[in-house]
Short mmCIF file of C-alpha atoms in Angstrom, two decimals:
data_model
loop_
_atom_site.label_atom_id
_atom_site.label_comp_id
_atom_site.label_asym_id
_atom_site.label_seq_id
_atom_site.Cartn_x
_atom_site.Cartn_y
_atom_site.Cartn_z
CA MET A 1 19.19 8.90 7.14
CA ALA A 2 17.17 8.45 3.97
CA PRO A 3 13.94 6.37 4.27
CA LEU A 4 14.27 2.92 2.46
CA ILE A 5 11.20 3.52 0.13
CA LYS A 6 13.73 6.24 -1.60
CA GLU A 7 16.84 3.89 -1.47
CA LEU A 8 14.64 1.36 -2.96
CA MET A 9 13.35 3.52 -5.66
CA PRO A 10 15.25 6.70 -5.82
CA GLU A 11 13.50 8.13 -9.48
CA PRO A 12 9.89 6.98 -9.45
CA ASP A 13 7.63 8.28 -12.12
CA ILE A 14 4.62 8.94 -9.39
CA VAL A 15 4.88 9.66 -5.71
CA MET A 16 1.87 9.92 -3.44
CA ARG A 17 2.75 10.85 0.18
CA HIS A 18 0.49 11.52 3.26
CA VAL A 19 1.36 12.53 6.75
CA ARG A 20 -0.50 12.62 10.19
CA GLY A 21 0.50 13.53 13.66
CA VAL A 22 -0.10 10.64 16.34
CA HIS A 23 -0.47 11.46 19.73
CA ALA A 24 1.60 8.36 20.88
CA PRO A 25 5.54 7.55 21.35
CA PRO A 26 7.29 5.83 18.03
CA ALA A 27 7.47 2.56 19.29
CA ARG A 28 3.95 2.25 20.09
CA VAL A 29 3.25 3.69 16.62
CA PHE A 30 4.93 1.47 14.92
CA ALA A 31 3.81 -1.78 16.79
CA ALA A 32 -0.05 -0.24 15.57
CA ILE A 33 0.99 -0.63 12.03
CA ALA A 34 1.44 -4.63 12.27
CA ARG A 35 -2.00 -5.01 14.56
CA THR A 36 -4.46 -2.60 13.20
CA ASP A 37 -7.33 -4.11 11.37
CA PHE A 38 -7.91 -1.97 8.32
CA GLY A 39 -11.15 -3.87 7.68
CA ARG A 40 -12.82 -2.26 10.42
CA SER A 41 -13.01 1.14 8.71
CA GLY A 42 -16.05 0.94 6.40
CA LEU A 43 -14.24 3.46 4.16
CA ILE A 44 -11.37 1.21 3.44
CA SER A 45 -13.55 -1.86 2.99
CA LEU A 46 -15.66 -0.18 0.56
CA LEU A 47 -13.00 1.27 -1.61
CA PHE A 48 -11.03 -2.11 -1.60
CA ALA A 49 -14.59 -3.89 -2.55
CA LEU A 50 -14.51 -1.10 -5.85
CA ARG A 51 -11.23 -1.85 -6.77
CA GLY A 52 -12.20 -5.22 -7.05
CA VAL A 53 -15.33 -4.61 -9.28
CA PRO A 54 -13.36 -4.97 -12.63
CA ALA A 55 -11.94 -8.57 -11.86
CA LEU A 56 -15.68 -9.56 -10.86
CA LEU A 57 -16.68 -8.52 -14.23
CA VAL A 58 -14.08 -10.43 -16.33
CA ALA A 59 -13.96 -13.74 -13.80
CA PRO A 60 -17.27 -13.60 -11.59
CA ARG A 61 -16.76 -17.02 -10.48
CA GLU A 62 -12.91 -16.47 -9.23
CA SER A 63 -13.65 -13.52 -7.88
CA LEU A 64 -16.84 -14.13 -5.76
CA GLU A 65 -14.66 -17.25 -4.27
CA LYS A 66 -12.15 -14.60 -3.37
CA ILE A 67 -14.55 -12.46 -1.87
CA ARG A 68 -16.05 -15.21 0.17
CA LYS A 69 -12.38 -16.40 1.43
CA ARG A 70 -11.68 -12.81 2.55
CA LYS A 71 -14.90 -12.81 4.61
CA THR A 72 -14.17 -15.71 6.58
CA ASP A 73 -10.22 -15.05 7.07
CA SER A 74 -8.75 -12.79 9.81
CA ALA A 75 -8.67 -9.22 10.51
CA LEU A 76 -7.45 -7.12 7.25
CA THR A 77 -4.05 -6.38 8.73
CA LEU A 78 -0.71 -5.66 7.17
CA GLY A 79 0.31 -9.58 7.78
CA ARG A 80 -2.67 -10.33 5.53
CA LEU A 81 -1.85 -7.64 2.85
CA THR A 82 1.59 -9.62 2.62
CA LYS A 83 -0.06 -12.77 2.34
CA GLU A 84 -2.44 -11.69 -0.44
CA GLY A 85 -0.09 -10.07 -3.12
CA PHE A 86 2.21 -7.56 -1.47
CA GLY A 87 5.96 -8.52 -0.70
CA LEU A 88 7.70 -7.40 2.36
CA VAL A 89 10.74 -5.58 0.76
CA ALA A 90 12.54 -4.02 3.40
CA GLU A 91 11.97 -3.19 7.18
CA ARG A 92 14.00 -0.96 9.67
CA PRO A 93 12.58 -2.20 12.87
CA GLY A 94 10.63 0.49 14.89
CA GLU A 95 10.80 3.05 11.97
CA GLU A 96 9.88 1.99 8.53
CA ILE A 97 8.32 -1.04 6.80
CA VAL A 98 8.14 -1.02 2.85
CA LEU A 99 6.13 -3.60 0.80
CA GLY A 100 6.06 -4.08 -2.95
CA VAL A 101 4.02 -5.16 -5.73
CA SER A 102 4.50 -5.16 -9.87
CA GLY A 103 1.74 -5.91 -12.35
CA ARG A 104 -0.76 -4.42 -14.95
CA PHE A 105 -2.98 -2.42 -12.64
CA TRP A 106 -4.87 -1.00 -15.23
CA LYS A 107 -6.12 -4.35 -16.62
CA ALA A 108 -9.16 -5.89 -15.27
CA SER A 109 -7.61 -9.24 -14.84
CA ALA A 110 -4.46 -7.83 -13.76
CA LYS A 111 -2.26 -10.68 -11.91
CA LEU A 112 -0.21 -8.58 -9.44
CA LYS A 113 3.08 -9.89 -8.27
CA PRO A 114 4.65 -9.71 -4.79
CA ALA A 115 7.77 -7.65 -5.24
CA GLY A 116 11.08 -8.49 -3.33
CA ARG A 117 14.32 -6.39 -3.06
CA ASP A 118 15.72 -8.48 -5.85
CA GLN A 119 12.81 -7.07 -7.95
CA PHE A 120 13.73 -3.57 -7.16
CA GLN A 121 17.14 -4.03 -8.14
CA ARG A 122 16.48 -5.17 -11.59
CA GLY A 123 13.05 -2.56 -11.98
CA ALA A 124 9.79 -2.73 -13.36
CA PRO A 125 8.78 -6.02 -15.32
CA PRO A 126 8.43 -5.15 -19.16
CA GLY A 127 4.95 -4.00 -19.84
CA GLU A 128 4.41 -3.45 -15.95
CA VAL A 129 4.55 -0.96 -13.22
CA LEU A 130 6.66 -1.89 -9.91
CA VAL A 131 5.13 -0.27 -6.49
CA ALA A 132 6.62 0.34 -3.43
CA TRP A 133 4.81 1.39 -0.61
CA ASN A 134 6.01 2.11 2.93
CA PHE A 135 4.89 3.29 6.59
CA LEU A 136 7.33 5.44 8.26
CA VAL A 137 7.30 6.51 11.99
CA GLU A 138 9.39 9.53 13.01
CA PRO A 139 9.53 11.01 16.37
CA ALA A 140 7.97 14.46 17.16
CA PRO A 141 8.15 16.80 20.11
CA ALA A 142 6.32 15.79 23.51
CA GLU A 143 6.45 12.24 23.00
CA HIS A 144 4.37 12.16 19.91
CA SER A 145 4.98 10.95 16.23
CA ARG A 146 4.71 11.84 12.91
CA LEU A 147 3.31 8.76 10.91
CA SER A 148 3.73 8.99 7.15
CA THR A 149 2.86 6.60 3.98
CA GLU A 150 4.24 7.07 0.69
CA THR A 151 3.61 5.10 -2.46
CA ARG A 152 6.17 5.32 -5.39
CA ILE A 153 5.77 3.89 -8.74
CA VAL A 154 8.06 3.35 -11.60
CA ALA A 155 7.01 1.97 -15.24
CA SER A 156 9.21 -0.35 -17.36
CA ASP A 157 8.75 1.82 -20.42
CA VAL A 158 7.56 5.10 -21.80
CA ASP A 159 4.21 3.32 -23.16
CA THR A 160 3.73 1.62 -19.93
CA ARG A 161 4.17 4.99 -17.87
CA LEU A 162 1.81 6.65 -20.37
CA THR A 163 -1.01 3.91 -19.92
CA PHE A 164 -0.66 3.73 -15.99
CA LYS A 165 -0.76 7.32 -15.79
CA ARG A 166 -4.29 7.35 -17.73
CA TYR A 167 -5.17 4.88 -15.06
CA TRP A 168 -3.75 6.67 -12.27
CA ARG A 169 -5.76 9.64 -12.83
CA LEU A 170 -8.98 7.60 -12.34
CA VAL A 171 -8.07 5.64 -9.35
CA HIS A 172 -5.70 8.25 -7.32
CA PRO A 173 -8.57 10.01 -5.19
CA GLY A 174 -9.66 6.35 -3.87
CA SER A 175 -6.24 5.54 -3.46
CA ALA A 176 -5.53 8.72 -1.38
CA LEU A 177 -8.76 8.21 0.60
CA ILE A 178 -7.49 4.53 1.46
CA ARG A 179 -4.03 6.04 2.53
CA ARG A 180 -5.47 8.69 4.89
CA ALA A 181 -8.04 6.02 6.45
CA MET A 182 -5.16 3.97 7.08
CA LEU A 183 -3.14 6.25 8.66
CA ALA A 184 -6.29 7.56 11.07
CA ALA A 185 -6.71 3.62 11.76
CA ILE A 186 -3.12 3.18 12.75
CA ALA A 187 -3.55 6.64 14.81
CA ARG A 188 -6.51 5.29 16.61
CA GLU A 189 -5.08 1.88 17.16
CA ALA A 190 -1.74 3.26 18.76
CA ASN A 191 -3.95 5.20 21.22
CA ARG A 192 -5.86 2.48 22.42
CA PRO A 193 -5.45 0.94 25.86
CA VAL A 194 -3.24 -2.05 25.58
#
């Protein structure tokens, strides 16, 4: 059976995938995805903060208020990410979860919007890109698991694709670091005593 993310976005313009072995059974790893506090990772917190710098320069008062609110909010879990901008697009319980978002990421004042299954059927909004992001857990030998995260991006048109690809060259290394750090955090959570 094909991963949901491939069904939702079969022909992306950009694909980024990271994989990690986890010494825990798939059910335990999948449960850890939801409860992992990604904010515990200094690297993830730093990289998320750096992503917010352009918005801080454009709208400092609004951005500082968001930062203050985040500090007092709950842990940075998958649930919080879906409340703050990512839409829950699809889920295959125990195996895969897919999130979606659309917007003009390259703009300092990018108003990102959660994307649902209906948006994926329509495609990227005009002048924007549509992003699918998943976590997939697959069984591996000896009661272990293979945990992966994949990001698929499609642009609405040629000009938007070219603009996004220039932006992507700059942010790709940080985005890749965030994804690898998230996989490591999930693996730690899956191996913590319950």
